[in-house]
């Protein structure tokens, strides 16, 4: 079968590899759609803090069940499903406490282990979730929505609170959508005006803030909050300056959520500001089974049209072009999807 492989930073190839054979307790899946995650793009650029090469990317998945054993989950051949791609060890302190998303030996598909960008994959049955009739392309978007939703849940966002999301990429936009679904007043912020406008207009967010300069950012925060600062700020970029933006923009006694991933350090950070403002700072990693199940139901009920996030779709054989163009035009392209059908 064929698979997409990042051989090294900047080099993507379509390779011939052995078709996988499922083991007991696993299902054989035929890939239908896969989204290129920001971490996949980071792997392509050599900026992913966790990846090694060569690597088959991909963990935003929609697939058809080809073979599966009898099971108590109602999963059968022919069903269209999505998957939980975060493999946890089951024995570390985090896992023993049920915090499987924060496993100390976490292996995410496409990062620490081979991903799903191949014609066929195998998956443990317990990691497969019924798509409940949702279109395959929509199901490929459930995982990134889970990442965003988990971060918003970490902050316990409440109705009427003012929330700033820094980053109008897929994760940032979906975090804004999740916060809005909880009744918050949401501002989306980015340096890329085209992507910012698309997110603001497409998803009906309350406000937008173009981060064109430190002065413009400070002025915008003051105007949007009457000088109070935001109740919650969510970092969805993974850069030192955007983390600093979130610290600066949050109110005294507010909450800051860090979803973005970076290899870079933040220099000369005035950490006493956390004490001075009495901030609650949350890391947010991966997602939980409950996030997948809740969001499949939410999207099924018509709460969110996830496919609006997709700006570009490529066939599997055009994957090298997809990664190259996404890397060159990340300021304009939002969610890029690979079509394996």
CSV table of C-alpha atoms in Angstrom, one decimal:
chain,number,residue,atom,x,y,z
A,1,UNK,CA,0.0,0.0,0.0
A,2,UNK,CA,1.0,3.7,-0.2
A,3,UNK,CA,1.8,6.0,2.7
A,4,UNK,CA,2.8,9.6,3.1
A,5,UNK,CA,6.2,10.0,4.8
A,6,UNK,CA,8.1,13.0,6.0
A,7,UNK,CA,11.7,11.8,5.4
A,8,UNK,CA,13.3,14.9,6.9
A,9,UNK,CA,12.3,18.5,7.4
A,10,UNK,CA,11.1,19.9,4.1
A,11,UNK,CA,10.9,16.5,2.3
A,12,UNK,CA,7.6,14.6,1.9
A,13,UNK,CA,7.4,11.4,-0.3
A,14,UNK,CA,4.7,8.9,-1.2
A,15,UNK,CA,6.2,5.5,-0.3
A,16,UNK,CA,5.2,1.8,-0.9
A,17,UNK,CA,5.0,0.0,2.5
A,18,UNK,CA,3.5,-3.3,3.7
A,19,UNK,CA,-0.2,-3.3,4.4
A,20,UNK,CA,-0.7,-3.8,8.1
A,21,UNK,CA,-2.2,-7.0,9.5
A,22,UNK,CA,-4.4,-6.5,12.5
A,23,UNK,CA,-3.8,-8.3,15.8
A,24,UNK,CA,-6.5,-9.6,18.2
A,25,UNK,CA,-8.3,-6.6,19.7
A,26,UNK,CA,-7.5,-4.4,16.7
A,27,UNK,CA,-9.5,-3.3,13.6
A,28,UNK,CA,-8.2,-2.8,10.1
A,29,UNK,CA,-9.3,0.6,8.8
A,30,UNK,CA,-9.3,2.1,5.3
A,31,UNK,CA,-8.4,5.8,5.5
A,32,UNK,CA,-10.9,8.2,4.0
A,33,UNK,CA,-9.8,11.7,5.1
A,34,UNK,CA,-7.0,13.1,7.3
A,35,UNK,CA,-6.3,16.6,8.4
A,36,UNK,CA,-2.8,18.1,8.5
A,37,UNK,CA,-2.4,19.3,12.0
A,38,UNK,CA,-0.2,22.2,13.1
A,39,UNK,CA,2.1,19.6,14.7
A,40,UNK,CA,2.4,17.8,11.3
A,41,UNK,CA,3.3,21.2,9.7
A,42,UNK,CA,5.8,21.7,12.5
A,43,UNK,CA,7.3,18.3,11.7
A,44,UNK,CA,7.6,19.3,8.0
A,45,UNK,CA,9.3,22.5,9.0
A,46,UNK,CA,11.6,20.8,11.6
A,47,UNK,CA,9.9,22.8,14.4
A,48,UNK,CA,8.0,20.0,16.2
A,49,UNK,CA,9.5,19.5,19.7
A,50,UNK,CA,8.5,15.8,19.9
A,51,UNK,CA,8.9,14.3,16.4
A,52,UNK,CA,11.7,12.0,15.0
A,53,UNK,CA,12.4,11.2,11.3
A,54,UNK,CA,11.4,9.6,9.0
A,55,UNK,CA,7.8,9.7,10.1
A,56,UNK,CA,4.4,8.9,8.7
A,57,UNK,CA,2.3,11.9,9.9
A,58,UNK,CA,-1.4,12.2,10.6
A,59,UNK,CA,-3.6,11.9,13.6
A,60,UNK,CA,-6.8,13.7,12.5
A,61,UNK,CA,-8.5,10.7,11.0
A,62,UNK,CA,-11.7,9.4,9.4
A,63,UNK,CA,-11.8,5.9,8.2
A,64,UNK,CA,-14.0,2.9,7.3
A,65,UNK,CA,-13.9,-0.3,9.3
A,66,UNK,CA,-12.7,-3.1,7.0
A,67,UNK,CA,-12.1,-5.9,9.5
A,68,UNK,CA,-13.0,-6.1,13.2
A,69,UNK,CA,-13.7,-8.8,15.8
A,70,UNK,CA,-17.1,-9.0,17.6
A,71,UNK,CA,-17.1,-6.3,20.3
A,72,UNK,CA,-19.3,-4.7,22.9
A,73,UNK,CA,-19.1,-1.2,21.3
A,74,UNK,CA,-21.4,-1.9,18.3
A,75,UNK,CA,-18.6,-1.4,15.8
A,76,UNK,CA,-18.9,-3.3,12.6
A,77,UNK,CA,-17.3,-3.5,9.1
A,78,UNK,CA,-18.5,-0.7,6.9
A,79,UNK,CA,-19.0,1.9,9.6
A,80,UNK,CA,-17.3,5.3,9.3
A,81,UNK,CA,-15.4,6.2,12.4
A,82,UNK,CA,-12.8,8.4,14.0
A,83,UNK,CA,-10.0,7.5,16.4
A,84,UNK,CA,-8.3,8.6,19.6
A,85,UNK,CA,-4.6,8.9,18.4
A,86,UNK,CA,-2.9,9.4,21.8
A,87,UNK,CA,-1.3,6.2,23.0
A,88,UNK,CA,-0.7,6.1,26.8
A,89,UNK,CA,1.4,3.6,28.8
A,90,UNK,CA,-1.3,2.8,31.3
A,91,UNK,CA,1.2,2.4,34.2
A,92,UNK,CA,2.7,5.9,35.0
A,93,UNK,CA,1.4,8.1,37.8
A,94,UNK,CA,-0.7,10.2,35.3
A,95,UNK,CA,-2.4,7.1,33.8
A,96,UNK,CA,-3.0,5.6,37.3
A,97,UNK,CA,-4.9,8.7,38.2
A,98,UNK,CA,-6.9,8.7,35.0
A,99,UNK,CA,-5.0,11.5,33.4
A,100,UNK,CA,-4.2,9.5,30.3
A,101,UNK,CA,-3.9,12.5,28.1
A,102,UNK,CA,-0.9,13.6,30.2
A,103,UNK,CA,0.8,10.2,30.2
A,104,UNK,CA,4.5,10.7,30.9
A,105,UNK,CA,5.3,8.3,28.0
A,106,UNK,CA,2.6,9.6,25.6
A,107,UNK,CA,3.0,8.6,22.0
A,108,UNK,CA,0.8,10.5,19.6
A,109,UNK,CA,0.3,9.1,16.1
A,110,UNK,CA,2.4,11.0,13.5
A,111,UNK,CA,4.7,12.3,16.2
A,112,UNK,CA,6.3,9.8,18.5
A,113,UNK,CA,4.9,6.8,16.5
A,114,UNK,CA,3.8,6.3,13.0
A,115,UNK,CA,0.6,8.2,12.0
A,116,UNK,CA,-2.4,7.5,9.9
A,117,UNK,CA,-1.6,9.0,6.5
A,118,UNK,CA,-1.6,5.7,4.7
A,119,UNK,CA,-4.2,3.7,2.7
A,120,UNK,CA,-4.8,1.3,5.6
A,121,UNK,CA,-4.1,1.4,9.4
A,122,UNK,CA,-4.8,-0.8,12.3
A,123,UNK,CA,-6.2,0.6,15.6
A,124,UNK,CA,-7.1,-0.9,19.0
A,125,UNK,CA,-10.9,-1.2,19.1
A,126,UNK,CA,-11.1,0.8,22.3
A,127,UNK,CA,-9.7,3.8,20.5
A,128,UNK,CA,-12.3,3.8,17.7
A,129,UNK,CA,-15.4,5.9,18.0
A,130,UNK,CA,-18.6,5.5,16.0
A,131,UNK,CA,-19.1,8.6,13.7
A,132,UNK,CA,-22.9,8.3,14.2
A,133,UNK,CA,-23.5,9.0,10.5
A,134,UNK,CA,-21.4,12.2,10.2
A,135,UNK,CA,-19.7,12.7,6.9
A,136,UNK,CA,-16.1,11.4,6.8
A,137,UNK,CA,-14.6,14.8,6.1
A,138,UNK,CA,-16.4,16.1,9.2
A,139,UNK,CA,-15.1,13.2,11.3
A,140,UNK,CA,-11.5,14.0,10.4
A,141,UNK,CA,-12.0,17.3,12.1
A,142,UNK,CA,-13.3,16.0,15.4
A,143,UNK,CA,-9.8,15.4,16.9
A,144,UNK,CA,-8.6,19.0,16.4
A,145,UNK,CA,-11.9,20.2,17.8
A,146,UNK,CA,-11.2,18.0,20.9
A,147,UNK,CA,-7.8,19.6,21.4
A,148,UNK,CA,-9.5,23.0,21.5
A,149,UNK,CA,-12.5,21.9,23.5
A,150,UNK,CA,-10.2,20.3,26.1
A,151,UNK,CA,-8.3,23.6,26.5
A,152,UNK,CA,-11.5,25.6,27.0
A,153,UNK,CA,-12.7,23.0,29.5
A,154,UNK,CA,-9.5,23.3,31.4
A,155,UNK,CA,-10.3,27.0,32.0
A,156,UNK,CA,-13.9,26.2,33.0
A,157,UNK,CA,-15.1,29.0,30.7
A,158,UNK,CA,-18.5,30.4,31.9
A,159,UNK,CA,-21.4,32.1,30.1
A,160,UNK,CA,-20.8,35.9,29.8
A,161,UNK,CA,-17.0,35.7,30.4
A,162,UNK,CA,-14.7,37.6,28.0
A,163,UNK,CA,-12.3,35.2,26.3
A,164,UNK,CA,-9.3,36.1,24.1
A,165,UNK,CA,-8.0,33.4,21.8
A,166,UNK,CA,-4.5,34.2,20.4
A,167,UNK,CA,-4.0,32.4,17.2
A,168,UNK,CA,-6.5,32.0,14.3
A,169,UNK,CA,-5.2,28.7,13.1
A,170,UNK,CA,-7.4,25.6,13.3
A,171,UNK,CA,-6.9,25.0,17.0
A,172,UNK,CA,-7.4,28.7,17.9
A,173,UNK,CA,-10.5,29.0,15.8
A,174,UNK,CA,-12.0,25.9,17.2
A,175,UNK,CA,-11.1,27.1,20.7
A,176,UNK,CA,-13.0,30.2,20.0
A,177,UNK,CA,-16.0,28.2,18.7
A,178,UNK,CA,-15.9,26.0,21.8
A,179,UNK,CA,-15.8,29.1,24.1
A,180,UNK,CA,-18.7,30.7,22.2
A,181,UNK,CA,-20.7,27.4,22.5
A,182,UNK,CA,-20.3,27.8,26.3
A,183,UNK,CA,-21.8,31.3,26.1
A,184,UNK,CA,-18.6,33.4,26.3
A,185,UNK,CA,-17.9,36.7,24.6
A,186,UNK,CA,-15.1,35.7,22.3
A,187,UNK,CA,-12.3,37.7,20.7
A,188,UNK,CA,-10.0,36.1,18.1
A,189,UNK,CA,-6.5,37.5,17.6
A,190,UNK,CA,-3.8,36.9,15.0
A,191,UNK,CA,-1.1,38.7,13.0
A,192,UNK,CA,-2.5,37.3,9.7
A,193,UNK,CA,-5.4,39.6,8.7
A,194,UNK,CA,-6.9,37.3,6.0
A,195,UNK,CA,-7.1,34.3,8.3
A,196,UNK,CA,-8.3,36.5,11.2
A,197,UNK,CA,-11.1,37.9,9.0
A,198,UNK,CA,-12.1,34.5,7.8
A,199,UNK,CA,-12.4,33.1,11.3
A,200,UNK,CA,-14.3,36.1,12.6
A,201,UNK,CA,-16.8,36.2,9.8
A,202,UNK,CA,-17.2,32.5,9.2
A,203,UNK,CA,-17.9,31.5,12.8
A,204,UNK,CA,-19.7,34.6,13.9
A,205,UNK,CA,-17.3,35.5,16.7
A,206,UNK,CA,-17.9,38.6,18.8
A,207,UNK,CA,-14.7,40.5,18.2
A,208,UNK,CA,-11.4,40.4,16.3
A,209,UNK,CA,-8.0,41.9,17.1
A,210,UNK,CA,-5.3,42.3,14.6
A,211,UNK,CA,-2.0,41.9,16.4
A,212,UNK,CA,0.0,44.2,14.1
A,213,UNK,CA,2.2,45.7,16.8
A,214,UNK,CA,2.6,45.6,20.6
A,215,UNK,CA,0.9,49.0,20.7
A,216,UNK,CA,-2.1,47.9,18.6
A,217,UNK,CA,-2.5,44.8,20.8
A,218,UNK,CA,-2.4,46.7,24.0
A,219,UNK,CA,-4.8,49.3,22.7
A,220,UNK,CA,-7.2,46.6,21.4
A,221,UNK,CA,-7.2,44.7,24.7
A,222,UNK,CA,-7.9,47.9,26.6
A,223,UNK,CA,-10.8,48.9,24.3
A,224,UNK,CA,-12.4,45.5,24.3
A,225,UNK,CA,-12.4,45.1,28.0
A,226,UNK,CA,-12.7,48.6,29.3
A,227,UNK,CA,-9.2,48.3,30.7
A,228,UNK,CA,-10.1,45.3,32.8
A,229,UNK,CA,-8.4,42.6,30.8
A,230,UNK,CA,-9.9,39.3,29.7
A,231,UNK,CA,-11.3,36.7,32.1
A,232,UNK,CA,-9.6,33.9,30.1
A,233,UNK,CA,-6.8,34.0,27.5
A,234,UNK,CA,-6.0,31.0,25.4
A,235,UNK,CA,-2.6,30.6,23.6
A,236,UNK,CA,-3.0,28.6,20.5
A,237,UNK,CA,0.2,29.4,18.5
A,238,UNK,CA,3.2,28.2,20.5
A,239,UNK,CA,5.5,31.2,20.5
A,240,UNK,CA,7.1,33.1,23.4
A,241,UNK,CA,5.5,36.4,22.3
A,242,UNK,CA,2.0,35.0,22.0
A,243,UNK,CA,2.3,33.5,25.5
A,244,UNK,CA,3.4,36.9,26.7
A,245,UNK,CA,0.4,38.4,25.0
A,246,UNK,CA,-1.9,36.1,27.0
A,247,UNK,CA,-0.2,37.0,30.3
A,248,UNK,CA,-0.5,40.7,29.5
A,249,UNK,CA,-4.1,40.6,28.3
A,250,UNK,CA,-5.6,38.5,31.1
A,251,UNK,CA,-7.3,40.3,34.0
A,252,UNK,CA,-6.1,40.1,37.6
A,253,UNK,CA,-7.3,36.8,39.0
A,254,UNK,CA,-7.8,35.5,35.5
A,255,UNK,CA,-7.0,32.2,33.8
A,256,UNK,CA,-4.5,31.5,31.1
A,257,UNK,CA,-4.5,28.3,29.0
A,258,UNK,CA,-1.5,27.2,27.0
A,259,UNK,CA,-2.4,24.8,24.1
A,260,UNK,CA,0.4,25.8,21.6
A,261,UNK,CA,3.6,23.7,21.4
A,262,UNK,CA,7.0,25.1,20.8
A,263,UNK,CA,10.7,24.3,20.9
A,264,UNK,CA,11.6,27.8,21.9
A,265,UNK,CA,12.3,29.3,25.4
A,266,UNK,CA,10.8,32.5,26.7
A,267,UNK,CA,13.7,34.8,27.7
A,268,UNK,CA,13.5,37.4,30.5
A,269,UNK,CA,10.0,36.5,31.5
A,270,UNK,CA,8.9,38.6,34.5
A,271,UNK,CA,7.3,35.6,36.3
A,272,UNK,CA,6.3,37.7,39.3
A,273,UNK,CA,3.4,38.9,37.2
A,274,UNK,CA,1.8,35.5,37.8
A,275,UNK,CA,1.9,36.2,41.6
A,276,UNK,CA,1.0,39.9,41.2
A,277,UNK,CA,-2.1,39.1,39.1
A,278,UNK,CA,-2.8,35.9,41.1
A,279,UNK,CA,-3.2,34.1,37.8
A,280,UNK,CA,-4.3,30.5,37.2
A,281,UNK,CA,-2.1,29.1,34.4
A,282,UNK,CA,-3.2,25.8,32.8
A,283,UNK,CA,-1.4,23.6,30.4
A,284,UNK,CA,-3.6,21.7,28.0
A,285,UNK,CA,-2.4,18.5,26.4
A,286,UNK,CA,-4.2,16.2,23.9
A,287,UNK,CA,-7.8,15.3,24.8
A,288,UNK,CA,-9.9,12.6,26.6
A,289,UNK,CA,-12.4,10.0,25.4
A,290,UNK,CA,-15.2,12.1,26.8
A,291,UNK,CA,-14.1,15.0,24.6
A,292,UNK,CA,-14.5,12.9,21.5
A,293,UNK,CA,-17.9,11.5,22.5
A,294,UNK,CA,-19.3,14.9,23.6
A,295,UNK,CA,-18.2,16.6,20.4
A,296,UNK,CA,-19.4,13.9,18.0
A,297,UNK,CA,-22.8,14.4,19.7
A,298,UNK,CA,-22.5,18.2,19.5
A,299,UNK,CA,-21.7,18.3,15.8
A,300,UNK,CA,-24.3,15.6,15.1
A,301,UNK,CA,-26.9,17.8,16.8
A,302,UNK,CA,-26.0,20.7,14.4
A,303,UNK,CA,-24.2,22.8,17.0
A,304,UNK,CA,-21.2,23.4,14.8
A,305,UNK,CA,-20.5,23.2,11.0
A,306,UNK,CA,-16.9,21.9,11.3
A,307,UNK,CA,-16.3,21.7,7.5
A,308,UNK,CA,-16.3,25.5,7.4
A,309,UNK,CA,-12.8,25.3,8.9
A,310,UNK,CA,-11.5,23.5,5.7
A,311,UNK,CA,-9.9,25.8,3.2
A,312,UNK,CA,-8.0,23.4,1.1
A,313,UNK,CA,-8.3,19.7,0.1
A,314,UNK,CA,-5.7,17.6,-1.7
A,315,UNK,CA,-5.6,14.0,-3.0
A,316,UNK,CA,-3.2,11.6,-1.3
A,317,UNK,CA,-0.8,11.6,-4.3
A,318,UNK,CA,-0.5,15.4,-4.0
A,319,UNK,CA,0.6,15.3,-0.3
A,320,UNK,CA,4.1,16.7,-1.0
A,321,UNK,CA,2.4,19.7,-2.7
A,322,UNK,CA,-0.1,20.0,0.2
A,323,UNK,CA,2.7,20.3,2.8
A,324,UNK,CA,4.8,22.7,0.7
A,325,UNK,CA,1.9,25.0,-0.1
A,326,UNK,CA,0.5,24.9,3.5
A,327,UNK,CA,4.0,25.8,4.8
A,328,UNK,CA,4.3,28.7,2.3
A,329,UNK,CA,0.8,30.0,2.8
A,330,UNK,CA,0.0,29.3,6.5
A,331,UNK,CA,-1.2,32.9,6.9
A,332,UNK,CA,-4.0,32.2,4.5
A,333,UNK,CA,-4.8,28.5,4.7
A,334,UNK,CA,-6.7,27.3,7.7
A,335,UNK,CA,-7.4,23.5,7.7
A,336,UNK,CA,-5.8,21.4,5.0
A,337,UNK,CA,-7.3,18.0,4.4
A,338,UNK,CA,-5.9,15.0,2.6
A,339,UNK,CA,-8.5,12.9,0.6
A,340,UNK,CA,-7.6,9.2,0.6
A,341,UNK,CA,-10.7,8.0,-1.2
